[in-house]
Amino acid sequence: KYEKIWLLFGIGSLVVFLLVLGYGAFWQGTHPQSHGITIDPNNIESNEAFKPENLGLTQVEEDKYILNIAASAFYYDLGKDEDGNAVRHIRVPKGSTVLFQVASKDVVHGFNVAGTNVNMMVEPGYISSLETVMKNPGTYTIVCNEYCGIGHHMMYATLEVY
Ligand code: CUA
């Protein structure tokens, strides 16, 4: 009789443990890295970081940069260069600390700097942010890795560490 109770208790604990584990994985896998920073997806420009003039790369200290990106189907807006052309290529010196901040104007997008630890889900309503040191020189492709519609594969840009 006691054996049965202990067996049930054991199975019960195991189920609870698996639920907690599953919930934790689900939570981490489906929420942006920065919690609690909300933004109006219909008006991301209301946030200073996502005003058109603040999009793209900004140097804030000798070796520190902020990269603000507005994601929408099917485009990463990295601001404009001096000639008014859309920026598609970002360059930072080796060893730079880069704070990536990405917001979506419409649906869920991904933001993955292929070959680095920069990999975020960009949910409308939240600012996804991640700070990292770009240690290895090279040209990295920034890709959307959440299926967002017919032009999903066209969402990319490049990041060069020199
Ligand atoms: Cu944006 Cu896939």
CSV table of C-alpha atoms and ligand atoms in Angstrom, one decimal:
chain,number,residue,atom,x,y,z
A,1,LYS,CA,0.0,0.0,0.0
A,2,TYR,CA,2.7,2.5,1.0
A,3,GLU,CA,4.7,1.5,-2.1
A,4,LYS,CA,1.7,2.6,-4.3
A,5,ILE,CA,1.5,6.0,-2.5
A,6,TRP,CA,5.2,6.6,-3.0
A,7,LEU,CA,5.0,5.6,-6.6
A,8,LEU,CA,2.2,8.1,-7.2
A,9,PHE,CA,4.1,10.7,-5.3
A,10,GLY,CA,7.1,10.0,-7.5
A,11,ILE,CA,5.2,10.2,-10.7
A,12,GLY,CA,3.4,13.4,-9.5
A,13,SER,CA,6.8,15.1,-8.7
A,14,LEU,CA,8.1,14.1,-12.1
A,15,VAL,CA,5.1,15.6,-13.9
A,16,VAL,CA,5.4,18.8,-11.9
A,17,PHE,CA,9.1,18.9,-12.7
A,18,LEU,CA,8.5,18.4,-16.4
A,19,LEU,CA,5.8,21.1,-16.5
A,20,VAL,CA,8.1,23.6,-14.8
A,21,LEU,CA,10.9,22.7,-17.2
A,22,GLY,CA,8.6,22.9,-20.2
A,23,TYR,CA,7.1,26.2,-19.1
A,24,GLY,CA,10.6,27.7,-18.6
A,25,ALA,CA,11.7,26.6,-22.1
A,26,PHE,CA,8.5,28.0,-23.6
A,27,TRP,CA,8.9,31.3,-21.8
A,28,GLN,CA,12.5,31.8,-22.8
A,29,GLY,CA,11.9,30.6,-26.4
A,30,THR,CA,9.0,32.8,-27.1
A,31,HIS,CA,9.7,36.1,-25.4
A,32,PRO,CA,12.0,38.8,-26.4
A,33,GLN,CA,15.3,39.1,-24.5
A,34,SER,CA,14.3,42.4,-22.9
A,35,HIS,CA,11.2,42.0,-20.8
A,36,GLY,CA,8.8,44.8,-20.0
A,37,ILE,CA,9.9,47.4,-22.5
A,38,THR,CA,6.8,47.9,-24.5
A,39,ILE,CA,6.2,49.9,-27.6
A,40,ASP,CA,3.2,50.8,-29.7
A,41,PRO,CA,3.6,48.7,-32.9
A,42,ASN,CA,1.3,51.1,-34.8
A,43,ASN,CA,3.5,54.0,-33.8
A,44,ILE,CA,7.1,52.9,-33.0
A,45,GLU,CA,8.3,56.4,-33.8
A,46,SER,CA,6.8,57.5,-30.5
A,47,ASN,CA,9.8,55.8,-28.9
A,48,GLU,CA,13.0,58.0,-29.3
A,49,ALA,CA,15.1,55.0,-30.4
A,50,PHE,CA,12.8,54.4,-33.4
A,51,LYS,CA,12.4,57.9,-34.8
A,52,PRO,CA,13.6,57.8,-38.4
A,53,GLU,CA,16.6,59.9,-37.7
A,54,ASN,CA,17.7,57.5,-34.9
A,55,LEU,CA,17.5,54.3,-36.9
A,56,GLY,CA,20.7,52.6,-37.8
A,57,LEU,CA,24.1,52.8,-36.2
A,58,THR,CA,25.0,55.4,-33.6
A,59,GLN,CA,28.3,55.6,-31.9
A,60,VAL,CA,27.8,56.5,-28.2
A,61,GLU,CA,31.4,56.0,-26.9
A,62,GLU,CA,34.8,55.2,-28.3
A,63,ASP,CA,34.0,51.5,-28.6
A,64,LYS,CA,30.2,51.4,-28.0
A,65,TYR,CA,27.4,51.5,-30.5
A,66,ILE,CA,23.7,51.3,-30.6
A,67,LEU,CA,22.0,49.8,-33.6
A,68,ASN,CA,18.3,50.6,-33.9
A,69,ILE,CA,16.2,48.7,-36.4
A,70,ALA,CA,12.6,48.9,-37.4
A,71,ALA,CA,11.4,45.6,-38.8
A,72,SER,CA,8.4,45.3,-41.0
A,73,ALA,CA,7.2,43.0,-43.7
A,74,PHE,CA,9.6,42.6,-45.4
A,75,TYR,CA,12.3,45.0,-44.6
A,76,TYR,CA,14.8,46.0,-41.9
A,77,ASP,CA,14.9,49.8,-41.7
A,78,LEU,CA,18.5,50.7,-40.8
A,79,GLY,CA,18.0,54.4,-41.6
A,80,LYS,CA,19.5,56.4,-44.5
A,81,ASP,CA,23.0,57.4,-45.4
A,82,GLU,CA,24.2,61.0,-46.2
A,83,ASP,CA,22.9,60.6,-49.8
A,84,GLY,CA,19.5,59.6,-48.6
A,85,ASN,CA,19.9,55.9,-49.7
A,86,ALA,CA,18.6,53.1,-47.5
A,87,VAL,CA,21.4,51.6,-45.4
A,88,ARG,CA,21.8,47.9,-46.0
A,89,HIS,CA,25.3,47.4,-44.6
A,90,ILE,CA,26.6,48.3,-41.1
A,91,ARG,CA,30.3,48.4,-40.2
A,92,VAL,CA,31.7,48.3,-36.7
A,93,PRO,CA,35.4,47.9,-35.5
A,94,LYS,CA,36.5,44.7,-33.9
A,95,GLY,CA,35.9,44.6,-30.2
A,96,SER,CA,33.0,47.0,-30.3
A,97,THR,CA,30.1,46.6,-27.9
A,98,VAL,CA,26.9,46.8,-29.8
A,99,LEU,CA,23.4,47.2,-28.3
A,100,PHE,CA,20.9,45.9,-30.8
A,101,GLN,CA,17.4,47.3,-30.4
A,102,VAL,CA,14.7,46.0,-32.7
A,103,ALA,CA,11.0,46.7,-32.9
A,104,SER,CA,8.3,45.4,-35.3
A,105,LYS,CA,5.7,47.5,-37.0
A,106,ASP,CA,3.5,44.6,-37.9
A,107,VAL,CA,3.9,40.9,-37.3
A,108,VAL,CA,6.5,38.7,-35.5
A,109,HIS,CA,9.9,38.8,-37.1
A,110,GLY,CA,13.2,37.3,-36.2
A,111,PHE,CA,16.6,39.0,-35.9
A,112,ASN,CA,19.6,36.8,-36.3
A,113,VAL,CA,23.1,37.9,-36.9
A,114,ALA,CA,24.1,34.6,-38.5
A,115,GLY,CA,27.2,33.0,-36.8
A,116,THR,CA,26.9,35.1,-33.6
A,117,ASN,CA,24.9,34.8,-30.4
A,118,VAL,CA,22.6,37.6,-31.6
A,119,ASN,CA,19.3,35.8,-32.2
A,120,MET,CA,16.1,37.4,-31.1
A,121,MET,CA,12.4,37.1,-31.7
A,122,VAL,CA,10.9,40.5,-32.5
A,123,GLU,CA,7.3,40.6,-31.3
A,124,PRO,CA,5.1,43.5,-32.1
A,125,GLY,CA,4.5,45.6,-28.9
A,126,TYR,CA,8.0,44.9,-27.4
A,127,ILE,CA,11.5,46.2,-28.0
A,128,SER,CA,13.9,43.3,-28.4
A,129,SER,CA,17.3,44.2,-27.2
A,130,LEU,CA,20.6,42.5,-26.7
A,131,GLU,CA,24.1,43.8,-26.1
A,132,THR,CA,27.1,42.0,-27.2
A,133,VAL,CA,30.8,42.5,-28.0
A,134,MET,CA,31.6,41.9,-31.7
A,135,LYS,CA,35.0,40.1,-31.3
A,136,ASN,CA,35.5,38.3,-34.6
A,137,PRO,CA,36.1,40.2,-37.8
A,138,GLY,CA,34.0,39.2,-40.7
A,139,THR,CA,30.9,40.0,-42.7
A,140,TYR,CA,27.7,38.6,-41.1
A,141,THR,CA,24.3,38.3,-42.6
A,142,ILE,CA,21.4,39.6,-40.6
A,143,VAL,CA,18.4,37.4,-41.4
A,144,CYS,CA,14.8,37.1,-40.3
A,145,ASN,CA,14.4,33.6,-38.9
A,146,GLU,CA,10.7,33.8,-38.1
A,147,TYR,CA,8.4,33.1,-41.0
A,148,CYS,CA,6.6,36.4,-41.5
A,149,GLY,CA,5.0,36.0,-44.9
A,150,ILE,CA,5.7,35.9,-48.6
A,151,GLY,CA,8.7,38.2,-48.6
A,152,HIS,CA,10.3,36.6,-45.5
A,153,HIS,CA,13.4,35.5,-47.4
A,154,MET,CA,14.0,39.1,-48.6
A,155,MET,CA,14.5,40.4,-45.0
A,156,TYR,CA,18.2,40.7,-44.6
A,157,ALA,CA,21.1,43.1,-44.2
A,158,THR,CA,24.8,42.7,-43.5
A,159,LEU,CA,27.0,43.6,-40.6
A,160,GLU,CA,30.7,43.9,-41.1
A,161,VAL,CA,33.2,43.7,-38.2
A,162,TYR,CA,36.6,45.0,-39.3
B,1,CUA,CU1,10.4,38.9,-41.2
B,1,CUA,CU2,10.5,36.6,-41.7
